[in-house]
Amino acid sequence: DVAMLDKQYKATKDVALLDLMAKKAQDAYDKTKDQMFFNTVMYTLQEKKDEAALLKHLDDFAAKNPESVLPNIYKGDMAMNAGKYQEAVDNYTKVAAKDDKNVALFYNIAVCYRNIASEFAEAHAKKGQLMGANADKYKEYLSKAAENFEKVRALDPNQETGKFAYLLYSIYSGMGEKEKAAEVKAAY
């Protein structure tokens, strides 16, 4: 039923079909708790390009399903895609507290911290240099990125989920951790 509506929507781009598809998918999710139906509801809201409705749906869903990590994953992904890296980290960290084996999650957290560090350096460098407290803060962000890439490394040493080795190497190099950088380089 939902799949047929999706096919019709893709053929016609009739927004009314999105509403019907969202309703049917939500009903199916409520009955089955199958993540596929949750994803379908999110898809319909994303297609409508109504961020306020999407965020409201996520908040309502979280209130009804406090054990679910799905709202925080979606909010984290939305924030990361919008360049709101600290907001993404905040959402992903809530998920990590419940799911400490999610490689993609730790990869995203690491990338966000790396991007936060880069933005911080761009905003605070004077003549290309970070000094004093700014240098310490930059290294703190890099350290958090490295910590999360190390979690990825432990969970996915063959880099099947994401290529982390060069990023981890560059972070250790940026922190002045030559031995760790060399070890990562030698391992991959």
Short mmCIF file of N, CA, C and O in Angstrom, two decimals, residues 26-152:
data_model
loop_
_atom_site.label_atom_id
_atom_site.label_comp_id
_atom_site.label_asym_id
_atom_site.label_seq_id
_atom_site.Cartn_x
_atom_site.Cartn_y
_atom_site.Cartn_z
N GLN A 26 2.82 5.91 9.02
CA GLN A 26 2.79 6.11 10.47
C GLN A 26 1.93 5.04 11.14
O GLN A 26 2.31 4.48 12.17
N ASP A 27 0.76 4.76 10.55
CA ASP A 27 -0.11 3.70 11.09
C ASP A 27 0.63 2.36 11.09
O ASP A 27 0.56 1.61 12.07
N ALA A 28 1.33 2.07 10.01
CA ALA A 28 2.08 0.81 9.92
C ALA A 28 3.19 0.77 10.96
O ALA A 28 3.43 -0.26 11.59
N TYR A 29 3.88 1.91 11.15
CA TYR A 29 4.94 1.94 12.16
C TYR A 29 4.35 1.70 13.55
O TYR A 29 4.91 0.93 14.34
N ASP A 30 3.23 2.36 13.85
CA ASP A 30 2.61 2.21 15.16
C ASP A 30 2.26 0.75 15.45
O ASP A 30 2.34 0.30 16.59
N LYS A 31 1.90 0.01 14.42
CA LYS A 31 1.53 -1.40 14.58
C LYS A 31 2.74 -2.31 14.64
O LYS A 31 2.76 -3.27 15.40
N THR A 32 3.76 -2.01 13.84
CA THR A 32 4.87 -2.97 13.68
C THR A 32 6.19 -2.52 14.31
O THR A 32 7.06 -3.35 14.53
N LYS A 33 6.36 -1.22 14.52
CA LYS A 33 7.63 -0.64 15.00
C LYS A 33 8.78 -0.91 14.01
O LYS A 33 9.95 -0.89 14.38
N ASP A 34 8.43 -1.13 12.75
CA ASP A 34 9.42 -1.38 11.71
C ASP A 34 10.01 -0.04 11.27
O ASP A 34 9.30 0.85 10.81
N GLN A 35 11.34 0.08 11.38
CA GLN A 35 12.02 1.33 11.06
C GLN A 35 11.77 1.78 9.62
O GLN A 35 11.78 2.97 9.33
N MET A 36 11.51 0.85 8.72
CA MET A 36 11.25 1.20 7.32
C MET A 36 10.07 2.17 7.23
O MET A 36 10.10 3.12 6.45
N PHE A 37 9.05 1.97 8.05
CA PHE A 37 7.88 2.84 8.00
C PHE A 37 8.20 4.22 8.59
O PHE A 37 7.73 5.24 8.10
N PHE A 38 9.01 4.24 9.63
CA PHE A 38 9.46 5.52 10.18
C PHE A 38 10.23 6.29 9.10
O PHE A 38 10.01 7.48 8.89
N ASN A 39 11.13 5.60 8.41
CA ASN A 39 11.91 6.23 7.35
C ASN A 39 11.01 6.77 6.24
O ASN A 39 11.29 7.81 5.66
N THR A 40 9.92 6.05 5.95
CA THR A 40 8.99 6.51 4.92
C THR A 40 8.31 7.80 5.35
O THR A 40 8.15 8.73 4.54
N VAL A 41 7.90 7.89 6.60
CA VAL A 41 7.30 9.13 7.10
C VAL A 41 8.30 10.27 6.96
O VAL A 41 7.96 11.37 6.49
N MET A 42 9.55 10.02 7.35
CA MET A 42 10.58 11.05 7.25
C MET A 42 10.79 11.46 5.79
O MET A 42 10.94 12.64 5.47
N TYR A 43 10.79 10.50 4.91
CA TYR A 43 10.94 10.77 3.48
C TYR A 43 9.84 11.71 3.00
O TYR A 43 10.10 12.67 2.28
N THR A 44 8.59 11.43 3.41
CA THR A 44 7.48 12.27 2.94
C THR A 44 7.64 13.70 3.44
O THR A 44 7.40 14.65 2.69
N LEU A 45 8.07 13.86 4.69
CA LEU A 45 8.26 15.20 5.24
C LEU A 45 9.43 15.92 4.57
O LEU A 45 9.38 17.13 4.33
N GLN A 46 10.47 15.17 4.25
CA GLN A 46 11.60 15.77 3.55
C GLN A 46 11.21 16.19 2.14
O GLN A 46 11.64 17.24 1.66
N GLU A 47 10.41 15.39 1.48
CA GLU A 47 9.95 15.73 0.13
C GLU A 47 9.12 17.01 0.14
O GLU A 47 9.15 17.77 -0.81
N LYS A 48 8.37 17.22 1.22
CA LYS A 48 7.54 18.43 1.32
C LYS A 48 8.39 19.66 1.65
O LYS A 48 7.90 20.78 1.59
N LYS A 49 9.62 19.44 2.02
CA LYS A 49 10.57 20.51 2.35
C LYS A 49 10.02 21.44 3.44
O LYS A 49 10.15 22.65 3.38
N ASP A 50 9.41 20.81 4.44
CA ASP A 50 8.84 21.55 5.57
C ASP A 50 9.62 21.15 6.82
O ASP A 50 9.25 20.22 7.53
N GLU A 51 10.72 21.87 7.06
CA GLU A 51 11.61 21.51 8.17
C GLU A 51 10.91 21.61 9.51
O GLU A 51 11.12 20.79 10.40
N ALA A 52 10.03 22.62 9.67
CA ALA A 52 9.32 22.78 10.94
C ALA A 52 8.43 21.55 11.21
O ALA A 52 8.41 21.04 12.34
N ALA A 53 7.73 21.08 10.20
CA ALA A 53 6.87 19.90 10.36
C ALA A 53 7.72 18.66 10.64
O ALA A 53 7.35 17.82 11.47
N LEU A 54 8.85 18.58 9.99
CA LEU A 54 9.75 17.45 10.18
C LEU A 54 10.27 17.42 11.62
O LEU A 54 10.22 16.38 12.29
N LEU A 55 10.71 18.56 12.12
CA LEU A 55 11.23 18.62 13.49
C LEU A 55 10.12 18.36 14.51
O LEU A 55 10.34 17.68 15.51
N LYS A 56 8.92 18.87 14.23
CA LYS A 56 7.78 18.61 15.12
C LYS A 56 7.47 17.11 15.15
O LYS A 56 7.23 16.54 16.22
N HIS A 57 7.50 16.49 13.99
CA HIS A 57 7.24 15.06 13.94
C HIS A 57 8.30 14.30 14.75
O HIS A 57 7.96 13.38 15.50
N LEU A 58 9.54 14.68 14.62
CA LEU A 58 10.61 14.02 15.37
C LEU A 58 10.41 14.20 16.88
O LEU A 58 10.58 13.25 17.66
N ASP A 59 10.06 15.41 17.29
CA ASP A 59 9.83 15.66 18.71
C ASP A 59 8.63 14.87 19.23
O ASP A 59 8.68 14.30 20.32
N ASP A 60 7.54 14.85 18.46
CA ASP A 60 6.35 14.08 18.85
C ASP A 60 6.69 12.59 18.94
O ASP A 60 6.28 11.90 19.87
N PHE A 61 7.44 12.12 17.95
CA PHE A 61 7.82 10.71 17.93
C PHE A 61 8.67 10.38 19.15
O PHE A 61 8.47 9.36 19.80
N ALA A 62 9.62 11.25 19.47
CA ALA A 62 10.51 11.03 20.61
C ALA A 62 9.70 11.00 21.91
O ALA A 62 9.99 10.20 22.80
N ALA A 63 8.70 11.86 22.02
CA ALA A 63 7.87 11.89 23.23
C ALA A 63 7.09 10.58 23.39
O ALA A 63 6.94 10.08 24.50
N LYS A 64 6.63 10.02 22.27
CA LYS A 64 5.86 8.77 22.31
C LYS A 64 6.76 7.54 22.41
O LYS A 64 6.31 6.49 22.86
N ASN A 65 7.99 7.68 21.95
CA ASN A 65 8.92 6.54 21.88
C ASN A 65 10.27 6.93 22.49
O ASN A 65 11.27 7.00 21.77
N PRO A 66 10.31 7.16 23.80
CA PRO A 66 11.55 7.67 24.41
C PRO A 66 12.74 6.72 24.28
O PRO A 66 13.88 7.17 24.36
N GLU A 67 12.48 5.45 24.03
CA GLU A 67 13.58 4.49 23.89
C GLU A 67 14.22 4.53 22.50
O GLU A 67 15.32 4.02 22.30
N SER A 68 13.55 5.17 21.56
CA SER A 68 14.04 5.16 20.18
C SER A 68 15.16 6.18 19.96
O SER A 68 15.11 7.30 20.46
N VAL A 69 16.16 5.76 19.19
CA VAL A 69 17.26 6.64 18.83
C VAL A 69 17.01 7.34 17.48
O VAL A 69 17.75 8.24 17.10
N LEU A 70 15.97 6.93 16.78
CA LEU A 70 15.74 7.45 15.43
C LEU A 70 15.62 8.98 15.35
O LEU A 70 16.24 9.59 14.47
N PRO A 71 14.86 9.63 16.25
CA PRO A 71 14.78 11.09 16.14
C PRO A 71 16.13 11.78 16.26
O PRO A 71 16.42 12.72 15.51
N ASN A 72 16.97 11.31 17.18
CA ASN A 72 18.28 11.94 17.33
C ASN A 72 19.20 11.67 16.15
O ASN A 72 20.00 12.53 15.78
N ILE A 73 19.08 10.50 15.55
CA ILE A 73 19.88 10.23 14.35
C ILE A 73 19.47 11.18 13.24
O ILE A 73 20.32 11.81 12.60
N TYR A 74 18.16 11.31 13.01
CA TYR A 74 17.70 12.22 11.96
C TYR A 74 18.08 13.66 12.25
O TYR A 74 18.54 14.38 11.36
N LYS A 75 17.89 14.10 13.50
CA LYS A 75 18.26 15.47 13.85
C LYS A 75 19.75 15.69 13.69
O LYS A 75 20.19 16.75 13.22
N GLY A 76 20.54 14.69 14.07
CA GLY A 76 21.99 14.80 13.90
C GLY A 76 22.37 14.90 12.43
O GLY A 76 23.18 15.74 12.04
N ASP A 77 21.75 14.05 11.61
CA ASP A 77 22.03 14.09 10.17
C ASP A 77 21.64 15.43 9.56
O ASP A 77 22.37 16.00 8.75
N MET A 78 20.46 15.93 9.95
CA MET A 78 20.00 17.23 9.42
C MET A 78 20.97 18.34 9.82
O MET A 78 21.33 19.18 9.00
N ALA A 79 21.38 18.35 11.09
CA ALA A 79 22.30 19.38 11.57
C ALA A 79 23.64 19.27 10.87
O ALA A 79 24.22 20.29 10.43
N MET A 80 24.15 18.06 10.73
CA MET A 80 25.44 17.86 10.07
C MET A 80 25.38 18.35 8.63
O MET A 80 26.29 19.06 8.17
N ASN A 81 24.32 18.00 7.92
CA ASN A 81 24.18 18.42 6.52
C ASN A 81 24.03 19.94 6.39
O ASN A 81 24.38 20.50 5.36
N ALA A 82 23.52 20.59 7.46
CA ALA A 82 23.37 22.04 7.45
C ALA A 82 24.62 22.76 7.97
O ALA A 82 24.64 23.98 8.06
N GLY A 83 25.66 22.00 8.33
CA GLY A 83 26.88 22.61 8.84
C GLY A 83 26.77 23.04 10.29
O GLY A 83 27.59 23.82 10.78
N LYS A 84 25.78 22.53 11.01
CA LYS A 84 25.60 22.82 12.43
C LYS A 84 26.22 21.66 13.22
O LYS A 84 25.52 20.81 13.77
N TYR A 85 27.54 21.66 13.25
CA TYR A 85 28.26 20.48 13.73
C TYR A 85 28.09 20.21 15.21
O TYR A 85 27.99 19.06 15.62
N GLN A 86 28.06 21.25 16.05
CA GLN A 86 27.89 21.01 17.49
C GLN A 86 26.50 20.46 17.77
O GLN A 86 26.33 19.55 18.60
N GLU A 87 25.50 20.97 17.08
CA GLU A 87 24.14 20.45 17.23
C GLU A 87 24.08 18.97 16.80
O GLU A 87 23.43 18.15 17.44
N ALA A 88 24.78 18.66 15.74
CA ALA A 88 24.84 17.26 15.28
C ALA A 88 25.49 16.39 16.34
O ALA A 88 24.97 15.32 16.68
N VAL A 89 26.61 16.84 16.90
CA VAL A 89 27.30 16.08 17.94
C VAL A 89 26.38 15.87 19.14
O VAL A 89 26.31 14.77 19.69
N ASP A 90 25.65 16.90 19.52
CA ASP A 90 24.74 16.78 20.67
C ASP A 90 23.71 15.68 20.43
O ASP A 90 23.41 14.89 21.34
N ASN A 91 23.15 15.64 19.23
CA ASN A 91 22.15 14.61 18.92
C ASN A 91 22.78 13.23 18.81
O ASN A 91 22.25 12.25 19.34
N TYR A 92 23.90 13.13 18.12
CA TYR A 92 24.57 11.84 17.97
C TYR A 92 25.04 11.28 19.32
O TYR A 92 25.00 10.08 19.55
N THR A 93 25.45 12.16 20.23
CA THR A 93 25.92 11.72 21.54
C THR A 93 24.79 11.08 22.34
O THR A 93 25.01 10.11 23.07
N LYS A 94 23.59 11.59 22.17
CA LYS A 94 22.42 10.96 22.83
C LYS A 94 22.22 9.54 22.31
O LYS A 94 21.85 8.64 23.07
N VAL A 95 22.46 9.33 21.04
CA VAL A 95 22.33 8.00 20.46
C VAL A 95 23.46 7.10 20.97
O VAL A 95 23.22 5.94 21.33
N ALA A 96 24.66 7.63 21.03
CA ALA A 96 25.83 6.84 21.45
C ALA A 96 25.65 6.30 22.86
O ALA A 96 26.16 5.22 23.19
N ALA A 97 24.91 7.04 23.69
CA ALA A 97 24.67 6.57 25.05
C ALA A 97 23.83 5.29 25.06
O ALA A 97 23.92 4.50 26.00
N LYS A 98 23.06 5.07 23.99
CA LYS A 98 22.21 3.88 23.90
C LYS A 98 22.75 2.84 22.93
O LYS A 98 22.32 1.69 22.95
N ASP A 99 23.65 3.26 22.05
CA ASP A 99 24.15 2.36 20.99
C ASP A 99 25.64 2.59 20.80
O ASP A 99 26.06 3.42 20.00
N ASP A 100 26.45 1.84 21.54
CA ASP A 100 27.90 2.05 21.50
C ASP A 100 28.62 1.18 20.48
O ASP A 100 29.83 1.06 20.50
N LYS A 101 27.86 0.61 19.55
CA LYS A 101 28.45 -0.22 18.49
C LYS A 101 28.14 0.31 17.09
O LYS A 101 28.40 -0.34 16.10
N ASN A 102 27.62 1.51 17.01
CA ASN A 102 27.19 2.08 15.74
C ASN A 102 28.37 2.81 15.08
O ASN A 102 28.67 3.96 15.42
N VAL A 103 29.01 2.16 14.15
CA VAL A 103 30.21 2.69 13.51
C VAL A 103 29.93 4.01 12.80
O VAL A 103 30.68 4.98 12.95
N ALA A 104 28.85 4.07 12.03
CA ALA A 104 28.52 5.29 11.28
C ALA A 104 28.29 6.46 12.22
O ALA A 104 28.67 7.60 11.91
N LEU A 105 27.72 6.20 13.36
CA LEU A 105 27.47 7.24 14.35
C LEU A 105 28.78 7.84 14.85
O LEU A 105 28.95 9.06 14.85
N PHE A 106 29.72 6.99 15.26
CA PHE A 106 31.00 7.50 15.76
C PHE A 106 31.80 8.17 14.64
O PHE A 106 32.51 9.15 14.88
N TYR A 107 31.67 7.67 13.43
CA TYR A 107 32.32 8.31 12.28
C TYR A 107 31.78 9.73 12.12
O TYR A 107 32.54 10.68 11.96
N ASN A 108 30.45 9.88 12.17
CA ASN A 108 29.85 11.20 12.02
C ASN A 108 30.26 12.14 13.15
O ASN A 108 30.53 13.32 12.91
N ILE A 109 30.30 11.63 14.37
CA ILE A 109 30.74 12.46 15.50
C ILE A 109 32.17 12.94 15.26
O ILE A 109 32.49 14.11 15.45
N ALA A 110 33.04 12.03 14.83
CA ALA A 110 34.44 12.38 14.58
C ALA A 110 34.55 13.44 13.48
O ALA A 110 35.29 14.41 13.64
N VAL A 111 33.82 13.26 12.40
CA VAL A 111 33.85 14.23 11.30
C VAL A 111 33.35 15.59 11.79
O VAL A 111 33.92 16.64 11.46
N CYS A 112 32.30 15.58 12.59
CA CYS A 112 31.78 16.85 13.13
C CYS A 112 32.83 17.56 13.97
O CYS A 112 33.04 18.77 13.81
N TYR A 113 33.48 16.83 14.88
CA TYR A 113 34.51 17.46 15.71
C TYR A 113 35.68 17.96 14.85
O TYR A 113 36.24 19.03 15.13
N ARG A 114 36.01 17.22 13.83
CA ARG A 114 37.08 17.68 12.92
C ARG A 114 36.67 18.99 12.24
O ARG A 114 37.46 19.92 12.11
N ASN A 115 35.41 19.06 11.81
CA ASN A 115 34.91 20.28 11.16
C ASN A 115 34.81 21.43 12.16
O ASN A 115 35.10 22.59 11.81
N ILE A 116 34.41 21.14 13.39
CA ILE A 116 34.37 22.17 14.43
C ILE A 116 35.79 22.72 14.64
O ILE A 116 35.98 23.94 14.73
N ALA A 117 36.76 21.83 14.70
CA ALA A 117 38.16 22.26 14.87
C ALA A 117 38.60 23.14 13.71
O ALA A 117 39.23 24.19 13.92
N SER A 118 38.27 22.75 12.50
CA SER A 118 38.66 23.54 11.32
C SER A 118 38.02 24.91 11.34
O SER A 118 38.69 25.92 11.08
N GLU A 119 36.73 24.96 11.66
CA GLU A 119 36.05 26.26 11.73
C GLU A 119 36.62 27.12 12.85
O GLU A 119 36.77 28.34 12.68
N PHE A 120 36.93 26.51 13.97
CA PHE A 120 37.52 27.23 15.09
C PHE A 120 38.87 27.82 14.68
O PHE A 120 39.15 28.99 14.95
N ALA A 121 39.68 27.02 14.02
CA ALA A 121 41.00 27.50 13.59
C ALA A 121 40.87 28.67 12.62
O ALA A 121 41.59 29.66 12.73
N GLU A 122 39.94 28.55 11.67
CA GLU A 122 39.74 29.64 10.71
C GLU A 122 39.31 30.92 11.41
O GLU A 122 39.74 32.01 11.03
N ALA A 123 38.47 30.79 12.42
CA ALA A 123 37.94 31.97 13.10
C ALA A 123 38.93 32.60 14.08
O ALA A 123 38.85 33.80 14.35
N HIS A 124 39.87 31.82 14.61
CA HIS A 124 40.73 32.32 15.68
C HIS A 124 42.22 32.41 15.35
O HIS A 124 42.99 32.90 16.19
N ALA A 125 42.61 31.97 14.20
CA ALA A 125 44.04 32.02 13.85
C ALA A 125 44.45 33.45 13.53
O ALA A 125 43.72 34.19 12.88
N LYS A 126 45.61 33.80 14.00
CA LYS A 126 46.20 35.11 13.69
C LYS A 126 47.48 34.83 12.91
O LYS A 126 48.37 34.14 13.40
N LYS A 127 47.52 35.32 11.69
CA LYS A 127 48.65 35.08 10.80
C LYS A 127 48.93 33.59 10.65
O LYS A 127 50.07 33.15 10.67
N GLY A 128 47.85 32.80 10.57
CA GLY A 128 47.99 31.37 10.36
C GLY A 128 48.35 30.58 11.60
O GLY A 128 48.60 29.38 11.52
N GLN A 129 48.39 31.22 12.77
CA GLN A 129 48.80 30.55 14.00
C GLN A 129 47.70 30.63 15.05
O GLN A 129 47.01 31.63 15.17
N LEU A 130 47.55 29.56 15.80
CA LEU A 130 46.69 29.57 16.99
C LEU A 130 47.59 29.65 18.21
O LEU A 130 48.57 28.91 18.31
N MET A 131 47.27 30.54 19.11
CA MET A 131 48.11 30.77 20.27
C MET A 131 47.34 30.52 21.56
O MET A 131 46.12 30.69 21.61
N GLY A 132 48.04 30.12 22.61
CA GLY A 132 47.50 30.02 23.96
C GLY A 132 46.24 29.20 24.07
O GLY A 132 46.18 28.04 23.62
N ALA A 133 45.21 29.80 24.66
CA ALA A 133 43.95 29.11 24.91
C ALA A 133 43.30 28.66 23.60
O ALA A 133 42.64 27.62 23.56
N ASN A 134 43.48 29.44 22.54
CA ASN A 134 42.90 29.05 21.25
C ASN A 134 43.55 27.77 20.72
O ASN A 134 42.87 26.91 20.17
N ALA A 135 44.84 27.65 20.88
CA ALA A 135 45.54 26.43 20.46
C ALA A 135 45.07 25.24 21.28
O ALA A 135 44.86 24.15 20.74
N ASP A 136 44.86 25.46 22.57
CA ASP A 136 44.38 24.38 23.44
C ASP A 136 42.97 23.95 23.04
O ASP A 136 42.68 22.74 23.01
N LYS A 137 42.12 24.89 22.75
CA LYS A 137 40.73 24.58 22.36
C LYS A 137 40.72 23.81 21.04
O LYS A 137 39.98 22.84 20.88
N TYR A 138 41.54 24.23 20.10
CA TYR A 138 41.66 23.55 18.81
C TYR A 138 42.08 22.10 19.02
O TYR A 138 41.48 21.17 18.46
N LYS A 139 43.10 21.89 19.85
CA LYS A 139 43.57 20.53 20.13
C LYS A 139 42.50 19.71 20.86
O LYS A 139 42.40 18.50 20.66
N GLU A 140 41.71 20.37 21.69
CA GLU A 140 40.62 19.68 22.39
C GLU A 140 39.61 19.12 21.37
O GLU A 140 39.18 17.98 21.49
N TYR A 141 39.26 19.94 20.38
CA TYR A 141 38.33 19.47 19.34
C TYR A 141 38.96 18.33 18.53
O TYR A 141 38.30 17.33 18.24
N LEU A 142 40.23 18.48 18.18
CA LEU A 142 40.90 17.42 17.44
C LEU A 142 40.98 16.13 18.27
O LEU A 142 40.81 15.03 17.73
N SER A 143 41.21 16.28 19.56
CA SER A 143 41.28 15.13 20.44
C SER A 143 39.95 14.38 20.47
O SER A 143 39.91 13.15 20.45
N LYS A 144 38.85 15.12 20.50
CA LYS A 144 37.52 14.49 20.48
C LYS A 144 37.29 13.79 19.15
O LYS A 144 36.68 12.72 19.11
N ALA A 145 37.76 14.40 18.07
CA ALA A 145 37.65 13.75 16.76
C ALA A 145 38.46 12.45 16.76
O ALA A 145 37.96 11.40 16.32
N ALA A 146 39.69 12.52 17.24
CA ALA A 146 40.55 11.33 17.28
C ALA A 146 39.93 10.23 18.15
O ALA A 146 39.92 9.05 17.76
N GLU A 147 39.39 10.61 19.30
CA GLU A 147 38.75 9.64 20.20
C GLU A 147 37.64 8.88 19.47
O GLU A 147 37.52 7.66 19.59
N ASN A 148 36.84 9.60 18.70
CA ASN A 148 35.73 8.95 17.99
C ASN A 148 36.21 8.16 16.78
O ASN A 148 35.66 7.09 16.49
N PHE A 149 37.23 8.65 16.08
CA PHE A 149 37.80 7.84 15.00
C PHE A 149 38.44 6.57 15.55
O PHE A 149 38.40 5.53 14.89
N GLU A 150 38.99 6.63 16.75
CA GLU A 150 39.55 5.42 17.36
C GLU A 150 38.45 4.42 17.69
O GLU A 150 38.65 3.21 17.58
N LYS A 151 37.27 4.91 18.08
CA LYS A 151 36.12 4.01 18.29
C LYS A 151 35.74 3.35 16.97
O LYS A 151 35.44 2.15 16.93
N VAL A 152 35.74 4.13 15.90
CA VAL A 152 35.45 3.58 14.57
C VAL A 152 36.50 2.52 14.23
O VAL A 152 36.16 1.43 13.77
#
